[in-house]
Short mmCIF file of C-alpha atoms and ligand atoms in Angstrom, two decimals:
data_model
loop_
_atom_site.label_atom_id
_atom_site.label_comp_id
_atom_site.label_asym_id
_atom_site.label_seq_id
_atom_site.Cartn_x
_atom_site.Cartn_y
_atom_site.Cartn_z
CA MET A 22 -24.00 17.89 53.80
CA VAL A 23 -23.93 16.25 50.36
CA GLN A 24 -21.37 17.74 48.00
CA VAL A 25 -22.24 17.88 44.31
CA ALA A 26 -20.21 18.61 41.18
CA VAL A 27 -21.67 19.77 37.88
CA LEU A 28 -19.87 18.81 34.65
CA GLY A 29 -20.65 21.40 31.97
CA TYR A 30 -21.85 24.96 32.65
CA GLY A 31 -23.99 25.35 29.54
CA THR A 32 -27.76 25.70 29.37
CA VAL A 33 -28.63 22.63 31.45
CA GLY A 34 -25.63 22.91 33.80
CA SER A 35 -26.44 26.50 34.75
CA GLY A 36 -30.08 25.41 35.15
CA VAL A 37 -29.05 22.67 37.60
CA VAL A 38 -27.17 25.19 39.76
CA GLU A 39 -30.15 27.57 39.55
CA VAL A 40 -32.72 24.92 40.56
CA ILE A 41 -30.61 23.78 43.54
CA GLU A 42 -30.19 27.42 44.65
CA LYS A 43 -33.73 28.71 43.97
CA ASN A 44 -35.50 25.72 45.49
CA LYS A 45 -32.89 25.27 48.20
CA ASP A 46 -35.33 24.76 51.10
CA MET A 47 -37.45 22.22 49.28
CA VAL A 48 -34.47 20.43 47.72
CA ASN A 49 -32.68 20.10 51.07
CA LYS A 50 -35.83 18.98 52.84
CA LYS A 51 -36.55 16.33 50.25
CA SER A 52 -32.93 15.18 50.17
CA GLY A 53 -32.99 14.75 53.94
CA GLN A 54 -29.83 16.85 54.16
CA GLU A 55 -28.23 19.93 52.69
CA LEU A 56 -26.99 19.81 49.09
CA ASN A 57 -24.08 22.00 48.06
CA VAL A 58 -22.63 22.54 44.59
CA LYS A 59 -18.91 22.46 45.34
CA TYR A 60 -17.50 22.47 41.79
CA ILE A 61 -18.61 23.37 38.30
CA LEU A 62 -16.37 21.92 35.59
CA ASP A 63 -16.12 23.76 32.29
CA LEU A 64 -13.47 24.63 29.72
CA LYS A 65 -14.34 28.31 29.94
CA ASP A 66 -14.12 30.88 32.73
CA PHE A 67 -17.24 32.83 33.67
CA PRO A 68 -16.04 36.21 34.97
CA GLY A 69 -18.78 38.00 36.90
CA ASP A 70 -20.92 34.86 37.22
CA PRO A 71 -22.33 34.44 40.76
CA TYR A 72 -20.76 30.96 40.89
CA GLU A 73 -17.45 32.05 39.34
CA GLU A 74 -15.42 30.80 42.32
CA LYS A 75 -16.79 27.24 41.88
CA ILE A 76 -15.64 26.95 38.24
CA ILE A 77 -12.72 24.59 37.74
CA HIS A 78 -11.09 23.12 34.63
CA ASP A 79 -9.61 19.88 35.92
CA PHE A 80 -11.79 16.78 36.38
CA ASP A 81 -9.15 15.20 38.63
CA THR A 82 -9.99 17.72 41.35
CA ILE A 83 -13.53 16.31 41.41
CA ILE A 84 -12.71 12.64 41.09
CA ASN A 85 -10.05 12.87 43.82
CA ASP A 86 -12.25 14.80 46.24
CA ALA A 87 -13.69 12.25 48.67
CA GLU A 88 -16.37 14.75 49.72
CA ILE A 89 -18.03 14.68 46.30
CA SER A 90 -20.69 11.99 46.25
CA ILE A 91 -22.94 13.12 43.36
CA ILE A 92 -21.95 14.33 39.90
CA CYS A 93 -24.29 15.88 37.30
CA GLU A 94 -23.02 15.07 33.81
CA VAL A 95 -24.66 17.63 31.54
CA MET A 96 -21.85 17.99 29.01
CA GLY A 97 -23.34 15.81 26.28
CA GLY A 98 -21.53 13.62 23.77
CA VAL A 99 -20.15 10.11 24.14
CA GLY A 100 -16.41 10.82 24.41
CA VAL A 101 -15.17 12.67 27.48
CA ALA A 102 -18.60 12.38 29.13
CA TYR A 103 -18.32 8.57 28.94
CA GLN A 104 -14.79 8.57 30.41
CA PHE A 105 -15.77 10.92 33.25
CA THR A 106 -18.95 8.96 34.03
CA LYS A 107 -17.10 5.65 34.18
CA ALA A 108 -14.35 7.13 36.38
CA ALA A 109 -16.94 8.62 38.74
CA LEU A 110 -19.00 5.43 39.07
CA MET A 111 -15.86 3.35 39.66
CA LYS A 112 -15.10 5.61 42.61
CA GLY A 113 -18.62 5.10 43.98
CA LYS A 114 -19.80 8.60 43.03
CA SER A 115 -23.37 8.66 41.67
CA VAL A 116 -23.96 10.30 38.29
CA CYS A 117 -27.15 12.07 37.16
CA THR A 118 -27.39 12.94 33.49
CA SER A 119 -29.43 14.51 30.70
CA ASN A 120 -27.13 12.93 28.09
CA LYS A 121 -29.48 10.70 26.05
CA GLU A 122 -26.78 9.83 23.53
CA LEU A 123 -24.56 8.37 26.25
CA VAL A 124 -27.44 6.63 28.04
CA ALA A 125 -28.67 5.08 24.77
CA LYS A 126 -25.16 3.91 23.83
CA HIS A 127 -23.69 2.77 27.15
CA GLY A 128 -26.69 2.63 29.55
CA PRO A 129 -26.48 -1.03 30.62
CA GLU A 130 -22.70 -0.93 31.11
CA LEU A 131 -22.91 2.22 33.25
CA LEU A 132 -25.83 0.85 35.27
CA LYS A 133 -23.83 -2.31 35.96
CA LEU A 134 -20.85 -0.24 37.02
CA ALA A 135 -23.05 1.77 39.40
CA LYS A 136 -24.39 -1.45 40.93
CA GLU A 137 -20.90 -2.88 41.40
CA ASN A 138 -19.87 0.29 43.22
CA GLN A 139 -23.03 0.80 45.35
CA CYS A 140 -23.94 4.07 43.70
CA ASN A 141 -26.40 5.23 41.03
CA TYR A 142 -26.55 6.20 37.38
CA LEU A 143 -29.83 8.11 36.93
CA PHE A 144 -31.12 9.66 33.70
CA GLU A 145 -34.61 11.11 34.17
CA ALA A 146 -33.71 14.15 32.03
CA SER A 147 -32.53 12.07 29.08
CA VAL A 148 -36.04 11.47 27.72
CA GLY A 149 -38.79 14.06 27.61
CA GLY A 150 -36.72 16.76 29.40
CA GLY A 151 -38.78 17.75 32.43
CA ILE A 152 -41.50 15.10 31.95
CA PRO A 153 -41.29 12.37 34.57
CA ILE A 154 -41.17 9.17 32.51
CA ILE A 155 -38.07 7.22 33.56
CA ARG A 156 -39.14 7.14 37.20
CA PRO A 157 -42.74 6.09 36.37
CA LEU A 158 -41.36 3.22 34.28
CA ASN A 159 -38.90 2.23 37.03
CA TYR A 160 -41.13 2.72 40.07
CA SER A 161 -44.79 3.40 39.45
CA LEU A 162 -45.56 0.97 36.63
CA THR A 163 -43.59 -1.97 38.00
CA ALA A 164 -46.74 -4.10 38.44
CA GLU A 165 -47.50 -3.67 34.74
CA LYS A 166 -46.50 -5.63 31.73
CA ILE A 167 -45.90 -2.70 29.40
CA GLU A 168 -47.33 -3.56 26.00
CA SER A 169 -46.35 -0.44 24.10
CA ILE A 170 -44.87 3.02 24.39
CA THR A 171 -45.55 5.72 21.81
CA GLY A 172 -44.03 9.15 22.16
CA ILE A 173 -43.74 12.56 20.69
CA LEU A 174 -40.16 12.84 21.89
CA ASN A 175 -38.76 15.74 19.92
CA GLY A 176 -39.87 19.32 20.46
CA THR A 177 -38.24 20.80 17.36
CA THR A 178 -40.07 18.52 14.93
CA ASN A 179 -43.34 18.85 16.84
CA TYR A 180 -43.04 22.64 16.61
CA ILE A 181 -42.38 22.43 12.85
CA LEU A 182 -45.25 20.01 12.19
CA THR A 183 -47.66 22.06 14.33
CA LYS A 184 -46.80 25.20 12.33
CA MET A 185 -47.18 23.34 9.05
CA GLN A 186 -50.57 22.04 10.15
CA ARG A 187 -51.88 25.41 11.36
CA GLU A 188 -50.42 27.69 8.71
CA GLY A 189 -50.29 25.49 5.63
CA ALA A 190 -46.59 26.30 5.36
CA ASP A 191 -43.83 24.24 3.75
CA PHE A 192 -41.26 22.29 5.76
CA ASP A 193 -38.32 24.39 4.53
CA SER A 194 -39.85 27.76 5.38
CA VAL A 195 -40.97 26.66 8.85
CA LEU A 196 -37.54 25.15 9.57
CA LYS A 197 -35.86 28.40 8.50
CA GLU A 198 -38.13 30.44 10.75
CA ALA A 199 -37.58 28.04 13.65
CA GLN A 200 -33.82 28.38 13.19
CA GLU A 201 -34.05 32.19 13.11
CA LYS A 202 -36.03 32.14 16.37
CA GLY A 203 -33.54 29.73 17.96
CA TYR A 204 -36.11 26.90 18.30
CA ALA A 205 -34.19 24.69 15.86
CA GLU A 206 -30.46 24.03 15.79
CA ARG A 207 -28.37 25.50 12.98
CA ASN A 208 -27.59 21.89 12.09
CA PRO A 209 -31.07 20.39 12.52
CA GLU A 210 -30.26 16.91 11.21
CA ALA A 211 -30.46 15.03 14.53
CA ASP A 212 -33.94 16.44 15.12
CA VAL A 213 -35.55 16.49 11.65
CA GLU A 214 -34.13 13.13 10.58
CA GLY A 215 -35.48 11.49 13.75
CA HIS A 216 -32.14 10.50 15.35
CA ASP A 217 -32.85 12.35 18.61
CA ALA A 218 -36.26 10.66 18.98
CA CYS A 219 -34.64 7.34 18.08
CA ARG A 220 -32.17 7.52 20.99
CA LYS A 221 -35.00 8.39 23.36
CA ILE A 222 -37.27 5.52 22.26
CA ALA A 223 -34.26 3.18 22.52
CA ILE A 224 -33.95 4.15 26.20
CA LEU A 225 -37.70 3.75 26.85
CA SER A 226 -37.81 0.43 24.96
CA SER A 227 -34.90 -0.88 27.03
CA LEU A 228 -36.75 0.00 30.23
CA MET A 229 -39.95 -1.55 28.82
CA THR A 230 -38.28 -4.88 28.03
CA GLY A 231 -35.43 -4.94 30.56
CA GLN A 232 -33.15 -5.85 27.64
CA ASN A 233 -30.91 -3.57 25.61
CA VAL A 234 -32.58 -2.02 22.57
CA ASP A 235 -29.82 -0.77 20.30
CA SER A 236 -30.73 2.65 18.85
CA GLU A 237 -28.67 1.93 15.74
CA LYS A 238 -30.98 -0.96 14.84
CA ILE A 239 -34.21 1.04 15.11
CA TYR A 240 -35.89 1.95 11.80
CA THR A 241 -35.81 5.77 11.70
CA GLU A 242 -37.45 8.16 9.28
CA GLY A 243 -37.62 11.92 9.75
CA ILE A 244 -40.08 14.61 8.67
CA THR A 245 -38.22 16.20 5.73
CA LYS A 246 -40.52 14.64 3.14
CA ILE A 247 -43.76 15.90 4.71
CA THR A 248 -45.34 18.61 2.55
CA ALA A 249 -47.97 21.32 2.86
CA ASP A 250 -50.08 19.22 0.44
CA ASP A 251 -50.06 16.29 2.89
CA PHE A 252 -51.40 18.61 5.58
CA VAL A 253 -54.23 19.78 3.29
CA TYR A 254 -55.46 16.17 3.22
CA ALA A 255 -54.74 15.55 6.89
CA ASN A 256 -56.73 18.62 7.93
CA ALA A 257 -59.61 17.77 5.58
CA ALA A 258 -59.76 14.26 7.10
CA GLY A 259 -59.76 15.56 10.71
CA LYS A 260 -56.27 14.19 11.21
CA THR A 261 -52.81 15.51 11.85
CA ILE A 262 -49.23 14.37 11.21
CA LYS A 263 -46.83 13.71 14.08
CA LEU A 264 -43.34 12.28 14.34
CA LEU A 265 -43.97 9.25 16.55
CA ALA A 266 -41.40 7.07 18.26
CA LYS A 267 -43.05 3.71 18.85
CA SER A 268 -42.11 0.57 20.67
CA GLN A 269 -44.25 -2.52 21.06
CA ALA A 270 -43.55 -5.75 22.94
CA LEU A 271 -44.70 -8.50 20.56
CA ALA A 272 -46.15 -11.83 21.70
CA ASN A 273 -43.16 -13.69 20.20
CA GLY A 274 -40.79 -11.82 22.53
CA GLN A 275 -39.50 -9.50 19.82
CA VAL A 276 -39.67 -5.73 20.02
CA LEU A 277 -41.08 -3.61 17.24
CA ALA A 278 -39.48 -0.18 17.49
CA MET A 279 -39.51 2.63 14.97
CA VAL A 280 -39.47 6.38 14.46
CA ALA A 281 -41.52 7.82 11.59
CA PRO A 282 -44.15 10.42 10.75
CA PHE A 283 -47.69 9.10 11.25
CA LEU A 284 -51.12 10.33 10.28
CA LEU A 285 -53.32 10.20 13.39
CA ASP A 286 -56.68 11.52 14.56
CA LYS A 287 -56.60 15.07 15.86
CA GLU A 288 -58.68 13.78 18.79
CA HIS A 289 -56.13 11.15 19.81
CA PRO A 290 -54.33 12.34 23.00
CA LEU A 291 -51.05 12.42 21.04
CA GLY A 292 -52.77 14.36 18.24
CA MET A 293 -53.45 17.15 20.72
CA VAL A 294 -49.78 17.54 21.72
CA ASN A 295 -48.64 20.66 19.92
CA ASP A 296 -45.78 23.14 19.58
CA VAL A 297 -42.60 22.19 21.45
CA PHE A 298 -44.43 19.93 23.90
CA ASN A 299 -43.60 16.24 24.22
CA ALA A 300 -45.74 13.35 25.44
CA VAL A 301 -45.28 9.67 26.16
CA PHE A 302 -48.29 7.36 25.80
CA VAL A 303 -47.83 4.10 27.70
CA THR A 304 -50.11 1.07 27.48
CA GLY A 305 -49.87 -1.46 30.29
CA ASN A 306 -51.78 -4.75 30.52
CA MET A 307 -53.50 -3.82 33.81
CA LEU A 308 -53.61 -0.03 33.83
CA GLY A 309 -54.45 0.39 30.16
CA ASP A 310 -53.43 3.73 28.69
CA SER A 311 -51.66 6.55 30.52
CA MET A 312 -49.95 9.63 29.13
CA TYR A 313 -47.13 11.81 30.44
CA TYR A 314 -47.04 15.32 28.99
CA GLY A 315 -44.88 18.40 29.33
CA ARG A 316 -41.84 20.30 28.20
CA GLY A 317 -39.35 17.99 26.55
CA ALA A 318 -36.48 20.47 26.53
CA GLY A 319 -35.35 23.81 27.92
CA LYS A 320 -33.03 24.92 30.67
CA LEU A 321 -35.18 24.74 33.81
CA PRO A 322 -37.48 21.80 32.90
CA THR A 323 -34.45 19.64 32.02
CA ALA A 324 -32.47 20.87 35.05
CA SER A 325 -35.44 20.11 37.31
CA ALA A 326 -35.34 16.47 36.17
CA VAL A 327 -31.57 16.29 36.77
CA VAL A 328 -32.00 17.71 40.28
CA SER A 329 -34.80 15.22 41.01
CA ASP A 330 -32.20 12.53 40.32
CA VAL A 331 -29.68 14.28 42.57
CA ILE A 332 -32.26 14.18 45.38
CA ASP A 333 -32.88 10.48 44.71
CA CYS A 334 -29.13 9.85 44.91
CA ALA A 335 -28.88 11.81 48.16
CA ARG A 336 -31.68 9.67 49.61
CA HIS A 337 -29.90 6.48 48.53
CA LEU A 338 -26.25 7.11 49.38
CA GLY A 339 -24.40 3.80 49.45
CA LYS A 340 -27.38 1.96 47.91
CA THR A 341 -28.22 1.26 44.28
CA ILE A 342 -31.77 1.93 43.12
CA MET A 343 -32.97 -1.03 41.06
CA CYS A 344 -33.21 -0.51 37.32
CA PHE A 345 -33.97 -3.37 34.94
CA TRP A 346 -31.87 -2.83 31.85
CA GLU A 347 -29.64 -5.79 31.08
CA GLU A 348 -26.74 -5.83 28.63
CA GLU A 349 -28.36 -8.63 26.61
CA ASP A 350 -29.72 -7.30 23.30
CA ALA A 351 -33.46 -7.43 22.63
CA VAL A 352 -34.46 -9.00 19.30
CA LEU A 353 -36.02 -6.39 17.06
CA ALA A 354 -38.81 -7.36 14.66
CA ASP A 355 -38.08 -6.97 10.96
CA GLN A 356 -39.63 -3.70 9.84
CA ALA A 357 -40.37 -5.12 6.38
CA ASP A 358 -42.79 -7.65 7.89
CA VAL A 359 -44.80 -5.05 9.79
CA ALA A 360 -48.29 -4.42 8.46
CA SER A 361 -49.45 -0.79 8.49
CA ARG A 362 -52.27 1.19 6.95
CA TYR A 363 -51.02 3.94 4.69
CA PHE A 364 -52.24 7.32 3.54
CA VAL A 365 -51.19 7.60 -0.11
CA ARG A 366 -51.50 10.85 -2.05
CA ALA A 367 -51.45 10.07 -5.74
CA ASP A 368 -51.66 11.67 -9.17
CA VAL A 369 -55.28 11.79 -10.32
CA SER A 370 -54.28 10.92 -13.89
CA ALA A 371 -53.21 7.46 -12.62
CA LYS A 372 -56.32 6.89 -10.48
CA GLU A 373 -57.34 3.59 -12.08
CA GLN A 374 -53.84 2.18 -11.77
CA VAL A 375 -53.55 3.27 -8.12
CA LEU A 376 -56.95 1.85 -7.15
CA ALA A 377 -56.15 -1.41 -8.90
CA ALA A 378 -52.86 -1.65 -7.00
CA PHE A 379 -54.29 -1.08 -3.50
CA GLY A 380 -57.60 -2.88 -4.03
CA PRO A 381 -60.94 -1.68 -2.72
CA CYS A 382 -60.19 0.85 0.02
CA GLU A 383 -61.21 4.24 1.34
CA THR A 384 -60.44 7.17 -1.00
CA MET A 385 -60.65 10.92 -0.57
CA THR A 386 -60.65 14.06 -2.67
CA VAL A 387 -60.34 17.64 -1.49
CA PRO A 388 -62.63 20.20 -3.17
CA GLY A 389 -60.67 22.56 -5.41
CA ARG A 390 -57.77 20.13 -5.89
CA GLU A 391 -57.82 18.68 -9.38
CA ASN A 392 -54.43 17.04 -9.66
CA ASP A 393 -54.31 14.66 -6.73
CA PHE A 394 -56.45 12.36 -4.59
CA ALA A 395 -55.80 10.16 -1.56
CA VAL A 396 -56.17 6.51 -0.65
CA PHE A 397 -56.26 5.10 2.87
CA THR A 398 -55.06 1.54 2.40
CA ASP A 399 -55.96 -1.56 4.36
CA PRO A 400 -53.12 -2.98 6.49
CA ILE A 401 -50.32 -4.05 4.20
CA ARG A 402 -46.83 -5.41 4.94
CA GLU A 403 -44.13 -2.79 4.46
CA ARG A 404 -42.17 -4.92 1.98
CA ASP A 405 -45.35 -5.38 -0.15
CA PHE A 406 -46.21 -1.70 0.07
CA GLU A 407 -42.74 -0.71 -1.14
CA LYS A 408 -43.09 -3.02 -4.15
CA LEU A 409 -46.48 -1.54 -5.04
CA CYS A 410 -45.08 2.00 -4.77
CA GLU A 411 -42.17 1.04 -7.01
CA SER A 412 -44.56 -0.35 -9.60
CA LEU A 413 -46.66 2.85 -9.49
CA GLY A 414 -43.58 5.09 -9.87
CA ALA A 415 -44.30 8.82 -10.10
CA ALA A 416 -48.06 8.26 -9.67
CA VAL A 417 -47.44 8.10 -5.88
CA LEU A 418 -46.82 11.67 -4.72
CA SER A 419 -46.36 10.89 -1.03
CA HIS A 420 -47.21 8.28 1.56
CA ILE A 421 -47.43 8.31 5.35
CA ARG A 422 -48.18 5.48 7.77
CA MET A 423 -51.45 5.69 9.70
CA PHE A 424 -51.53 5.30 13.48
N1 LIG B 8 -33.44 18.86 20.30
C1 LIG B 8 -34.27 18.24 21.27
C2 LIG B 8 -35.73 18.56 20.94
C3 LIG B 8 -33.89 18.73 22.63
O1 LIG B 8 -35.98 19.33 20.02
O2 LIG B 8 -36.62 18.00 21.56
C4 LIG B 8 -34.22 17.82 23.76
O3 LIG B 8 -33.61 16.58 23.69
#
């Protein structure tokens, strides 16, 4: 029998216990032996809970119990979770986690520690919730040179943008409604400012390159500036707006990683990913394009991914599963040198000035709108684009990169 401990009895933690219990037969069969949740660590008591007798408050009980070989860290944060994870790995206990913040910040160090102690640090649930993407990158696509990864990695922002696109609503009103329904956090900053997607693309980029991509160095822009007016143009052009997290392996060995809203064709596979769904679009040099789609959050989808890691650990007791993510930092390309096409919505009274600035390029008007028009620029370096926007001042109403 393999004894398991769960750190944190919140949404994901209770989901982990539920998945192991509900799918007991399948889980045990696929593990090759019986799995048992021996402890659940939490600060609170859970009177009346079916697993009440397993709740404990002292981590030492877990770390000092030689029977425990697998720990699910679903507490979140980079403080206590980091200390507990390190302590567990140093004792040769495998750790499975959904904690993207911790994986993004200390992934290579924890993987090294796991290797030194013949155990595993697995994190399938840290990106894309229930979508299998870490394992495909580690196992299935190992014959590929991955050229790029582009993801819709945040369900909250995808829900908001989908609503804005379908209902013509403003960002603020959709966010408020999403908060009332419990789809968005009361403090939505990590989601709407792109930080959550940034940590996830940092993890994927690190697996793509085998080097460490530091999330704090990734250019990150959220969706708070996207307006209902932008969606009027996007819809009229057969396009949509998505928060994309992108990473590209450049020929010079650098990595171009960023998180920002992009205008893309509604027919693009990522353009069809709506509501809270996530997707990861991977381009390999042999396979070409492939896409992984599903629920990027939620109790049972996320717990299912954590338990898949528990099963992998049970199958590999005493052995470390290979994962290429070195501590050496990848060199990130300078965002200012990147050339992008832009959608620019501008004041019609400054049309001549705007057209002169961007040169001959595609323009668009929407019937019934008299005050603005749009330009779809040719590729232009970001630093040059910023200068042009500065020179045009208030004539530029909004701008969004094109995918
Ligand atoms: N807040 C995240 C989202 C949860 O909206 O996708 C999953 O990491």
